[in-house]
Structure formats: structure tokens, C-alpha cells
């Protein structure tokens, strides 16, 4: 997979948790989820620490519960199963990236 497919996985999880409409209507949740999707652009040494600093915005209990589920999914799949070394695309040369030879990461099902 590539960064596009990584964000597609995150977006599918957002939809599965019923957060898509909230995402569209709540600027704080938009910022939180976009920051989550941007994690691979960080240097490898900053991925874990930056991820741990992300704060769920103040939302309803139901939304908070679903955002916490999203965080658990992200931690399990993108921080523990796929290590920051595999997730990071920060050090890739942009000229080396194209549709057929994109940054490769394994996408969990």
C-alpha cells in the first residue's frame, strides 16, 4: 500500500465508527483526524511522541467513545503492528514517489 491507501484505511474506519458526518461538521474533529492522517510525514523519531500528544477534542460522549475506538485501532495497527519505521514517509525523496512505485506499507484488514 501507499500513503493514499493508508489514509483510505483511516477514512474507512472513520466511516465504520459513524464519524464521517461529525468530521464534515466539526472543525475540531477535522483537525484531529487530519493530524492523525499526517503522522507518516513526521520524522521517524517523532512519530510516537507526536501521536501520544494528539488530544481528542471536546465532543459528545458518543463521539468521544468512537474517537477513542479510532485511537485504539490506530495504536494497534499503525503504531504497534506497523512500526514507525515502516509508517514514516518523511525521508522519502518526492521524486521517487509515483503512482506505480509509491511509499510501501502493509495495510491491515
XYZ file of C-alpha atoms in Angstrom:
109
model
C 0.000 0.000 0.000
C 0.944 3.662 -0.154
C 0.091 6.808 1.771
C -3.115 7.146 -0.261
C -4.214 3.679 0.835
C -3.164 4.424 4.426
C -5.490 7.446 4.536
C -8.182 5.409 2.800
C -7.955 2.821 5.627
C -8.240 5.577 8.221
C -11.211 7.107 6.379
C -12.964 3.715 6.182
C -12.511 3.265 9.925
C -13.905 6.781 10.461
C -16.951 5.815 8.388
C -17.342 2.450 10.140
C -17.368 4.216 13.521
C -20.030 6.667 12.321
C -17.737 9.686 12.448
C -17.987 10.786 8.795
C -20.794 13.314 9.339
C -19.152 14.572 12.505
C -15.937 15.013 10.542
C -17.742 17.093 7.940
C -19.490 19.302 10.519
C -16.938 19.735 13.317
C -13.732 21.677 12.635
C -12.003 20.383 15.782
C -12.615 16.774 14.764
C -11.461 17.597 11.235
C -8.197 18.940 12.642
C -7.725 15.903 14.918
C -8.344 13.387 12.132
C -6.191 15.254 9.613
C -3.353 15.351 12.131
C -3.757 11.604 12.595
C -3.598 11.073 8.830
C -0.478 13.254 8.584
C 1.566 11.238 11.109
C 3.581 9.415 8.378
C 5.031 12.756 7.231
C 6.845 13.180 10.554
C 10.425 12.052 11.032
C 10.514 8.514 12.446
C 11.905 9.777 15.749
C 8.830 11.980 16.303
C 6.007 9.632 15.326
C 5.366 8.001 18.725
C 5.775 11.163 20.779
C 3.618 13.267 18.464
C 0.926 10.597 18.299
C 0.808 10.472 22.090
C 0.278 14.258 22.177
C -2.829 14.191 19.966
C -5.822 15.152 22.071
C -9.397 14.158 21.308
C -11.410 17.361 21.024
C -14.309 18.117 23.356
C -17.309 16.358 21.819
C -20.378 14.408 22.894
C -19.911 11.177 24.837
C -20.877 9.048 21.822
C -18.427 10.875 19.544
C -15.700 10.649 22.182
C -16.311 6.912 22.541
C -15.937 6.445 18.770
C -12.813 8.633 18.640
C -11.322 6.526 21.440
C -12.099 3.401 19.393
C -10.325 5.030 16.449
C -7.305 5.734 18.648
C -7.224 2.115 19.837
C -7.379 0.914 16.226
C -4.624 3.325 15.226
C -2.397 2.319 18.124
C -2.884 -1.398 17.482
C -2.437 -1.350 13.707
C -0.360 1.703 12.830
C 1.900 2.083 15.866
C 2.363 -1.497 17.105
C 1.845 -3.803 14.084
C 3.284 -1.400 11.545
C 6.203 0.265 13.217
C 7.048 3.961 12.841
C 9.981 2.921 10.614
C 7.534 1.349 8.166
C 4.936 4.092 8.521
C 7.261 7.053 8.022
C 7.436 8.631 4.553
C 9.251 11.744 5.766
C 12.646 10.769 4.419
C 11.488 9.587 1.011
C 12.558 11.637 -1.967
C 9.413 13.118 -3.523
C 10.907 12.487 -6.974
C 10.972 8.766 -6.189
C 7.243 8.652 -5.488
C 4.770 7.957 -8.251
C 1.558 6.034 -8.722
C 3.299 2.739 -9.535
C 6.170 2.994 -7.051
C 4.695 4.717 -4.025
C 5.853 4.530 -0.432
C 5.093 0.968 0.580
C 3.430 -0.009 3.831
C 1.349 -3.053 4.658
C -2.307 -2.193 5.062
C -4.128 -4.133 7.822
C -7.571 -5.507 7.031
